[in-house]
CSV table of C-alpha atoms in Angstrom, one decimal:
chain,number,residue,atom,x,y,z
A,24,MET,CA,52.6,-13.9,-39.0
A,25,LYS,CA,52.5,-11.4,-36.3
A,26,ILE,CA,50.3,-9.2,-38.4
A,27,PHE,CA,48.0,-12.0,-39.1
A,28,ASN,CA,47.8,-13.0,-35.4
A,29,THR,CA,47.2,-9.4,-34.4
A,30,TYR,CA,44.5,-9.0,-37.0
A,31,THR,CA,42.9,-12.2,-36.0
A,32,THR,CA,43.0,-11.3,-32.4
A,33,THR,CA,41.4,-8.0,-33.2
A,34,LEU,CA,38.6,-9.7,-35.1
A,35,LEU,CA,38.0,-12.1,-32.3
A,36,ILE,CA,37.8,-9.3,-29.7
A,37,ALA,CA,35.4,-7.4,-31.9
A,38,PHE,CA,33.3,-10.5,-32.4
A,39,PHE,CA,33.3,-11.2,-28.7
A,40,LEU,CA,32.3,-7.6,-27.8
A,41,SER,CA,29.6,-7.7,-30.4
A,42,ALA,CA,28.3,-11.0,-29.0
A,43,CYS,CA,28.3,-9.6,-25.5
A,44,SER,CA,26.5,-6.5,-26.6
A,45,SER,CA,23.8,-8.6,-28.3
A,46,THR,CA,23.5,-10.9,-25.2
A,47,LYS,CA,23.2,-7.8,-23.0
A,48,LYS,CA,20.4,-6.5,-25.3
A,49,VAL,CA,18.5,-9.8,-25.1
A,50,VAL,CA,18.9,-9.8,-21.3
A,51,GLU,CA,17.7,-6.2,-21.1
A,52,GLN,CA,14.7,-7.1,-23.3
A,53,LYS,CA,13.8,-10.0,-21.0
A,54,GLN,CA,14.0,-7.7,-18.0
A,55,GLU,CA,11.7,-5.1,-19.7
A,56,LEU,CA,8.5,-4.9,-17.7
A,57,THR,CA,5.3,-5.8,-19.4
A,58,ALA,CA,1.7,-5.5,-18.2
A,59,VAL,CA,1.2,-9.2,-18.9
A,60,ASP,CA,4.1,-10.1,-16.5
A,61,VAL,CA,2.8,-7.8,-13.8
A,62,LEU,CA,-0.7,-9.3,-14.0
A,63,GLN,CA,0.7,-12.8,-13.8
A,64,SER,CA,2.6,-11.8,-10.6
A,65,LEU,CA,-0.6,-10.4,-9.1
A,66,GLN,CA,-2.6,-13.5,-10.1
A,67,LEU,CA,0.1,-15.8,-8.7
A,68,THR,CA,0.3,-14.1,-5.3
A,69,ASN,CA,-3.4,-13.7,-5.0
A,70,ARG,CA,-4.1,-17.3,-5.9
A,71,TYR,CA,-1.7,-18.5,-3.2
A,72,PHE,CA,-3.7,-16.5,-0.6
A,73,MET,CA,-7.2,-17.5,-1.8
A,74,ASN,CA,-6.1,-21.2,-1.9
A,75,LYS,CA,-4.8,-20.9,1.7
A,76,TRP,CA,-7.8,-19.0,3.1
A,77,THR,CA,-10.7,-20.8,1.4
A,78,ASP,CA,-13.0,-19.9,4.3
A,79,THR,CA,-13.4,-16.1,4.3
A,80,GLY,CA,-15.0,-16.0,7.7
A,81,LYS,CA,-12.4,-18.1,9.5
A,82,PRO,CA,-10.8,-16.2,12.5
A,83,ILE,CA,-7.1,-15.5,12.3
A,84,TYR,CA,-4.8,-17.0,15.0
A,85,THR,CA,-1.4,-15.6,15.9
A,86,ASN,CA,-0.9,-15.2,19.6
A,87,ARG,CA,-4.7,-15.2,20.0
A,88,TRP,CA,-7.8,-15.5,17.9
A,89,ARG,CA,-9.0,-12.4,15.9
A,90,PRO,CA,-12.0,-12.0,13.6
A,91,SER,CA,-11.1,-11.9,9.9
A,92,ASN,CA,-12.7,-8.5,9.3
A,93,ILE,CA,-9.9,-6.6,11.1
A,94,TRP,CA,-7.6,-4.1,9.4
A,95,THR,CA,-5.0,-6.7,8.2
A,96,ARG,CA,-7.6,-8.6,6.2
A,97,ALA,CA,-9.4,-5.4,5.1
A,98,VAL,CA,-6.2,-4.2,3.4
A,99,TYR,CA,-6.0,-7.4,1.5
A,100,TYR,CA,-9.5,-6.9,0.2
A,101,GLU,CA,-8.7,-3.3,-0.8
A,102,GLY,CA,-6.0,-4.9,-3.0
A,103,LEU,CA,-8.3,-7.6,-4.3
A,104,MET,CA,-10.8,-5.0,-5.4
A,105,ALA,CA,-8.1,-3.1,-7.2
A,106,LEU,CA,-7.1,-6.3,-8.9
A,107,TYR,CA,-10.7,-6.9,-9.9
A,108,GLN,CA,-10.6,-3.5,-11.8
A,109,ILE,CA,-8.1,-4.9,-14.2
A,110,ASP,CA,-8.9,-8.6,-14.1
A,111,LYS,CA,-12.7,-9.2,-14.0
A,112,ASN,CA,-12.5,-12.6,-12.5
A,113,ASN,CA,-15.8,-13.3,-10.7
A,114,GLU,CA,-13.9,-15.4,-8.2
A,115,TYR,CA,-12.5,-12.2,-6.8
A,116,TYR,CA,-15.9,-10.5,-6.5
A,117,ASN,CA,-17.5,-13.6,-5.0
A,118,TYR,CA,-14.7,-14.0,-2.5
A,119,ALA,CA,-15.1,-10.4,-1.3
A,120,VAL,CA,-18.9,-10.7,-1.1
A,121,ASP,CA,-18.6,-13.9,0.9
A,122,TRP,CA,-16.2,-12.1,3.3
A,123,GLY,CA,-18.8,-9.4,3.8
A,124,ASN,CA,-21.6,-11.9,4.3
A,125,LYS,CA,-19.6,-13.9,6.8
A,126,HIS,CA,-19.2,-10.8,8.9
A,127,ASP,CA,-22.8,-9.6,8.4
A,128,TRP,CA,-21.2,-6.5,6.8
A,129,GLY,CA,-20.2,-5.3,10.3
A,130,MET,CA,-17.2,-4.2,12.2
A,131,ARG,CA,-15.3,-5.7,15.0
A,132,ASN,CA,-16.5,-4.0,18.2
A,133,GLY,CA,-19.8,-2.9,16.7
A,134,LEU,CA,-21.5,0.2,15.5
A,135,GLU,CA,-20.0,2.5,18.0
A,136,THR,CA,-16.3,1.6,17.5
A,137,ARG,CA,-14.0,4.5,17.1
A,138,ASN,CA,-11.1,2.4,16.2
A,139,ALA,CA,-10.0,2.9,12.6
A,140,ASP,CA,-8.6,-0.6,12.5
A,141,ASP,CA,-12.2,-1.8,12.9
A,142,GLN,CA,-13.5,0.6,10.3
A,143,ALA,CA,-11.1,-0.4,7.5
A,144,CYS,CA,-13.3,-3.2,6.3
A,145,GLY,CA,-15.8,-0.5,5.3
A,146,GLN,CA,-13.7,0.5,2.3
A,147,THR,CA,-14.5,-2.9,0.6
A,148,TYR,CA,-18.0,-3.0,1.8
A,149,LEU,CA,-18.6,0.4,0.0
A,150,ASP,CA,-16.8,-0.8,-3.1
A,151,LEU,CA,-19.1,-3.8,-3.2
A,152,TYR,CA,-22.1,-1.6,-2.6
A,153,GLU,CA,-21.2,0.5,-5.7
A,154,ILE,CA,-21.1,-2.7,-7.8
A,155,GLU,CA,-24.4,-4.0,-6.4
A,156,ALA,CA,-26.4,-1.6,-4.3
A,157,LYS,CA,-27.6,-4.0,-1.6
A,158,PRO,CA,-28.5,-1.9,1.5
A,159,GLU,CA,-26.9,-4.3,4.0
A,160,ARG,CA,-23.5,-3.5,2.5
A,161,ILE,CA,-23.6,0.1,3.4
A,162,GLN,CA,-25.9,0.3,6.4
A,163,LYS,CA,-23.5,-0.5,9.3
A,164,ILE,CA,-20.4,1.3,8.1
A,165,LYS,CA,-22.4,4.4,7.3
A,166,ALA,CA,-24.1,4.2,10.7
A,167,ASN,CA,-20.7,4.0,12.4
A,168,ILE,CA,-19.2,6.9,10.5
A,169,ASP,CA,-22.4,9.0,11.2
A,170,TYR,CA,-22.0,8.2,14.9
A,171,ILE,CA,-18.4,9.4,14.8
A,172,ILE,CA,-19.4,12.6,13.0
A,173,LYS,CA,-22.2,13.3,15.4
A,174,SER,CA,-19.9,13.0,18.4
A,175,GLY,CA,-17.9,16.0,17.3
A,176,LYS,CA,-14.7,14.3,18.4
A,177,VAL,CA,-11.9,14.5,15.8
A,178,ASP,CA,-8.8,13.1,17.6
A,179,ASP,CA,-9.3,9.4,16.9
A,180,TRP,CA,-6.4,9.0,14.4
A,181,THR,CA,-3.6,9.1,16.9
A,182,TRP,CA,-1.3,6.9,14.8
A,183,ILE,CA,-0.7,7.4,11.1
A,184,ASP,CA,-1.9,3.9,10.1
A,185,ALA,CA,-5.4,5.0,11.0
A,186,ILE,CA,-5.4,7.6,8.3
A,187,GLN,CA,-5.4,4.9,5.6
A,188,MET,CA,-7.7,2.6,7.5
A,189,ALA,CA,-10.5,5.2,7.9
A,190,MET,CA,-10.0,8.3,5.8
A,191,PRO,CA,-11.1,6.9,2.4
A,192,ILE,CA,-14.4,5.8,3.9
A,193,TYR,CA,-15.3,9.4,4.6
A,194,ALA,CA,-14.3,10.3,1.1
A,195,LYS,CA,-16.4,7.6,-0.5
A,196,LEU,CA,-19.5,8.3,1.7
A,197,GLY,CA,-19.2,12.0,0.8
A,198,VAL,CA,-19.2,11.2,-2.9
A,199,MET,CA,-22.0,8.6,-2.6
A,200,THR,CA,-24.3,10.8,-0.5
A,201,LYS,CA,-23.2,14.2,-2.0
A,202,ASP,CA,-23.0,15.3,1.7
A,203,GLN,CA,-20.2,17.8,2.5
A,204,THR,CA,-20.4,16.7,6.1
A,205,TYR,CA,-18.2,13.7,5.4
A,206,PHE,CA,-15.6,15.7,3.7
A,207,ASP,CA,-15.5,18.3,6.5
A,208,CYS,CA,-15.1,15.8,9.3
A,209,MET,CA,-12.5,13.8,7.3
A,210,TYR,CA,-10.4,17.0,7.0
A,211,LYS,CA,-10.7,17.9,10.7
A,212,MET,CA,-9.5,14.4,11.6
A,213,TYR,CA,-6.6,14.5,9.1
A,214,HIS,CA,-5.7,18.0,10.2
A,215,HIS,CA,-5.6,16.9,13.8
A,216,SER,CA,-3.2,14.1,13.1
A,217,LYS,CA,-1.1,16.2,10.9
A,218,THR,CA,-0.7,19.3,13.0
A,219,GLN,CA,-1.9,18.7,16.5
A,220,GLU,CA,-1.5,15.1,17.7
A,221,GLY,CA,1.8,14.9,19.6
A,222,GLY,CA,2.5,18.4,18.3
A,223,GLY,CA,1.8,17.3,14.8
A,224,LEU,CA,2.9,14.0,13.2
A,225,TYR,CA,3.9,15.5,9.9
A,226,ASN,CA,7.3,17.0,9.5
A,227,LYS,CA,7.2,19.7,6.8
A,228,ALA,CA,11.0,19.9,6.7
A,229,ASP,CA,11.5,16.2,5.8
A,230,LYS,CA,8.1,15.7,4.1
A,231,LEU,CA,7.5,12.6,6.1
A,232,TRP,CA,5.4,11.4,9.0
A,233,TRP,CA,6.3,10.2,12.5
A,234,ARG,CA,4.2,7.1,13.3
A,235,ASP,CA,2.7,8.5,16.5
A,236,LYS,CA,3.6,10.8,19.3
A,237,ASP,CA,6.1,8.4,20.8
A,238,PHE,CA,8.4,9.0,17.8
A,239,VAL,CA,8.2,12.8,17.7
A,240,PRO,CA,11.6,14.3,18.6
A,241,PRO,CA,13.4,14.2,20.9
A,242,TYR,CA,13.1,10.5,19.9
A,243,LYS,CA,15.9,9.6,17.5
A,244,GLU,CA,17.1,6.6,15.6
A,245,PRO,CA,20.5,5.0,16.4
A,246,ASN,CA,22.2,7.2,13.7
A,247,GLY,CA,20.7,10.4,15.2
A,248,GLU,CA,18.0,10.9,12.5
A,249,ASP,CA,14.3,11.1,13.0
A,250,CYS,CA,12.3,7.8,13.0
A,251,TYR,CA,10.2,7.6,9.8
A,252,TRP,CA,8.8,4.1,9.6
A,253,SER,CA,8.4,2.9,6.0
A,254,ARG,CA,5.1,1.2,6.2
A,255,GLY,CA,3.6,3.9,8.3
A,256,ASN,CA,4.4,6.5,5.7
A,257,GLY,CA,3.1,4.1,3.1
A,258,TRP,CA,-0.2,4.1,4.8
A,259,VAL,CA,-0.4,7.9,4.5
A,260,VAL,CA,0.5,7.6,0.8
A,261,ALA,CA,-2.2,5.1,0.2
A,262,ALA,CA,-4.8,7.2,2.1
A,263,LEU,CA,-4.0,10.3,0.0
A,264,VAL,CA,-4.1,8.3,-3.2
A,265,ARG,CA,-7.5,6.8,-2.4
A,266,VAL,CA,-9.0,10.1,-1.2
A,267,LEU,CA,-7.7,12.0,-4.2
A,268,SER,CA,-9.1,9.4,-6.5
A,269,LEU,CA,-12.5,10.0,-5.0
A,270,ILE,CA,-13.1,13.6,-4.0
A,271,PRO,CA,-14.3,16.2,-6.5
A,272,GLU,CA,-11.9,18.6,-8.1
A,273,ASN,CA,-13.4,21.5,-6.2
A,274,GLU,CA,-13.3,19.9,-2.7
A,275,ALA,CA,-12.1,22.6,-0.3
A,276,HIS,CA,-9.0,20.7,0.9
A,277,ARG,CA,-8.0,18.9,-2.2
A,278,ALA,CA,-5.1,21.2,-2.9
A,279,GLU,CA,-3.7,20.5,0.6
A,280,TYR,CA,-4.0,16.7,0.2
A,281,MET,CA,-2.3,16.9,-3.2
A,282,SER,CA,0.5,19.1,-1.9
A,283,ASP,CA,1.1,16.6,0.9
A,284,TYR,CA,1.0,13.7,-1.5
A,285,LYS,CA,3.5,15.3,-3.9
A,286,ALA,CA,5.8,16.3,-1.1
A,287,MET,CA,6.0,12.7,0.2
A,288,MET,CA,6.7,11.4,-3.3
A,289,GLU,CA,9.5,13.8,-3.7
A,290,ALA,CA,11.0,12.9,-0.3
A,291,LEU,CA,11.0,9.2,-1.1
A,292,VAL,CA,13.0,9.2,-4.4
A,293,PRO,CA,16.5,9.9,-3.0
A,294,ILE,CA,16.1,7.4,-0.1
A,295,GLN,CA,15.3,4.4,-2.3
A,296,ARG,CA,17.7,1.6,-1.8
A,297,PRO,CA,20.1,0.7,-4.6
A,298,ASP,CA,18.3,-2.6,-5.0
A,299,GLY,CA,14.9,-0.9,-5.5
A,300,PHE,CA,13.4,-1.5,-2.1
A,301,TRP,CA,13.0,1.0,0.8
A,302,ASN,CA,14.4,0.3,4.3
A,303,VAL,CA,12.0,-0.1,7.2
A,304,SER,CA,13.6,3.0,8.7
A,305,LEU,CA,13.6,5.6,6.0
A,306,HIS,CA,16.4,7.8,7.4
A,307,ASP,CA,18.5,5.1,9.2
A,308,PRO,CA,19.5,2.2,7.0
A,309,THR,CA,21.5,0.8,9.9
A,310,ASN,CA,18.5,0.2,12.1
A,311,PHE,CA,17.2,-3.2,10.8
A,312,GLY,CA,18.1,-2.2,7.3
A,313,GLY,CA,17.2,-4.4,4.4
A,314,ARG,CA,14.6,-5.2,1.9
A,315,GLU,CA,11.0,-4.7,3.0
A,316,THR,CA,8.0,-5.4,0.8
A,317,SER,CA,5.0,-3.7,2.4
A,318,GLY,CA,6.3,-0.2,2.5
A,319,THR,CA,7.9,-0.6,-0.9
A,320,ALA,CA,4.7,-1.7,-2.4
A,321,LEU,CA,2.8,1.2,-1.0
A,322,PHE,CA,5.3,3.7,-2.3
A,323,VAL,CA,5.0,2.0,-5.7
A,324,TYR,CA,1.2,2.4,-5.5
A,325,GLY,CA,1.5,6.1,-4.8
A,326,MET,CA,4.1,6.8,-7.5
A,327,ALA,CA,2.5,4.7,-10.3
A,328,TRP,CA,-0.9,6.3,-9.5
A,329,GLY,CA,0.6,9.7,-9.8
A,330,ILE,CA,2.2,8.9,-13.1
A,331,ASN,CA,-1.0,7.4,-14.4
A,332,ASN,CA,-3.1,10.5,-13.5
A,333,GLY,CA,-0.6,13.1,-14.7
A,334,PHE,CA,0.4,14.4,-11.2
A,335,LEU,CA,4.0,13.1,-11.3
A,336,ASP,CA,6.7,13.5,-14.0
A,337,ALA,CA,7.1,10.0,-15.5
A,338,LYS,CA,10.7,10.8,-16.5
A,339,ILE,CA,11.6,11.1,-12.8
A,340,TYR,CA,9.3,8.6,-11.1
A,341,ARG,CA,8.8,5.8,-13.7
A,342,PRO,CA,12.4,4.5,-13.3
A,343,VAL,CA,11.9,4.5,-9.5
A,344,VAL,CA,8.7,2.5,-9.8
A,345,GLU,CA,10.1,0.0,-12.3
A,346,LYS,CA,13.2,-0.5,-10.2
A,347,ALA,CA,11.1,-1.2,-7.1
A,348,TRP,CA,8.6,-3.4,-8.8
A,349,LYS,CA,11.3,-5.5,-10.5
A,350,ALA,CA,13.0,-5.8,-7.1
A,351,MET,CA,9.9,-7.1,-5.4
A,352,VAL,CA,9.0,-9.6,-8.1
A,353,THR,CA,12.6,-10.8,-8.4
A,354,GLU,CA,13.5,-10.9,-4.7
A,355,ALA,CA,10.3,-11.2,-2.7
A,356,VAL,CA,7.8,-13.3,-4.7
A,357,HIS,CA,8.2,-17.1,-4.2
A,358,PRO,CA,7.4,-19.5,-7.0
A,359,SER,CA,4.4,-20.5,-4.8
A,360,GLY,CA,3.1,-16.9,-4.6
A,361,PHE,CA,4.1,-16.4,-1.0
A,362,LEU,CA,5.6,-12.9,-0.4
A,363,GLY,CA,8.9,-12.7,1.4
A,364,TYR,CA,10.7,-9.7,3.0
A,365,LEU,CA,7.4,-8.7,4.6
A,366,GLN,CA,7.7,-7.0,8.0
A,367,GLY,CA,5.1,-8.3,10.5
A,368,THR,CA,2.7,-6.1,12.4
A,369,GLY,CA,4.1,-3.3,14.7
A,370,LYS,CA,4.9,0.3,14.6
A,371,GLU,CA,8.6,0.7,14.2
A,372,PRO,CA,11.7,-0.8,12.5
A,373,LYS,CA,12.4,-3.4,15.3
A,374,ASP,CA,9.0,-4.9,15.2
A,375,GLY,CA,8.2,-8.1,13.2
A,376,GLN,CA,11.9,-8.8,12.8
A,377,PRO,CA,13.8,-10.6,11.4
A,378,VAL,CA,12.6,-9.9,7.9
A,379,SER,CA,13.9,-12.2,5.2
A,380,PHE,CA,13.0,-14.0,2.0
A,381,SER,CA,11.6,-17.0,3.9
A,382,SER,CA,10.4,-15.3,7.1
A,383,GLN,CA,6.7,-15.8,7.9
A,384,PRO,CA,5.1,-12.6,9.2
A,385,ASP,CA,2.4,-12.9,11.9
A,386,PHE,CA,-0.1,-11.7,9.3
A,387,GLU,CA,0.5,-12.0,5.6
A,388,ASP,CA,-2.8,-10.6,4.3
A,389,TYR,CA,-2.0,-6.9,4.5
A,390,GLY,CA,1.3,-7.3,2.7
A,391,LEU,CA,-0.4,-8.9,-0.2
A,392,GLY,CA,-3.0,-6.2,-0.2
A,393,CYS,CA,-0.2,-3.6,-0.5
A,394,PHE,CA,1.4,-5.6,-3.3
A,395,LEU,CA,-1.9,-5.9,-5.2
A,396,LEU,CA,-2.6,-2.1,-4.9
A,397,GLY,CA,0.9,-1.3,-6.2
A,398,GLY,CA,0.9,-3.9,-8.9
A,399,THR,CA,-2.5,-2.8,-10.2
A,400,GLU,CA,-1.2,0.8,-10.8
A,401,VAL,CA,2.0,-0.6,-12.4
A,402,TYR,CA,-0.2,-2.6,-14.7
A,403,LYS,CA,-2.1,0.5,-15.7
A,404,MET,CA,1.1,2.4,-16.2
A,405,LEU,CA,2.4,-0.2,-18.6
A,406,SER,CA,-0.9,-0.5,-20.4
A,407,ARG,CA,-1.2,3.2,-21.2
């Protein structure tokens, strides 16, 4: 009897382990990323926003009124144009065109603004011009950048966010006009931010950027590390990706941009959180540590783009990308399409806090733009 019981028990255990193994495989299969799932997440989050903001020209109110062609909304439209690449929905195109029309294809503060936050809208204006070459779409942003170049002043990008807001415009105008002047000025402004502003905002040792001169050492985080703000570094990643996607292979400074891009990608891998996100403070998880969507989405954008274009080793970076994307979709995306864990505007970890699943940032448009940019590249990665 004992033998029978032992044998029966052994069989039951074997059956149980086999069943568990099969269940695990089913769960793993369900968790496997597919391009269809990614696209559905992009459509859901974008639909939420378009339904909420039916009037593309409506000013944005937080603590005061702001026109809706500022940088926050401009980043959303960058993401929307990326989504349009993989999902040719005319609603997206018409929504973007309506936004340009409502603002007369201009910038906040006019043709002589030097503020990159004002110029960011020009990225989408130029994208739309390439689709349909209506002169009003290019006229004002080109006049503004020409004004900047003519001034000879190259120290406007005093904070690293500005690199993303403005740099791709120079790259696109250089390609469109076949005029080296845009590439040359773009590099001078990038070089100033990188090596001269505040003594240089890029730290070669850590391969990351200080947000502006206020955070260059001796400034330290509570744990004694340098302050590398997640979204700020994400902006630089996005700028480099967008510029490298545009400029010719033989452009004089392409190798430097590529080197900086790859160095940043390498630096980000070991500091990814176990849950897939990145902290708002990249080297101090104790300073407002926790999930944060915008920086994470921008890093996903950079890594997935690098995989798709053969610049990064998929064996190393694809698991990082997939882990981060799954984390955002699982933990940050509401059933309505609202994005949680999104840090509000600011320039350092303490700004826009607290950040939680249900917290409402002061602006939610740029976070969605980052998510759409990242998701579009993940979709391409999975579709290859």
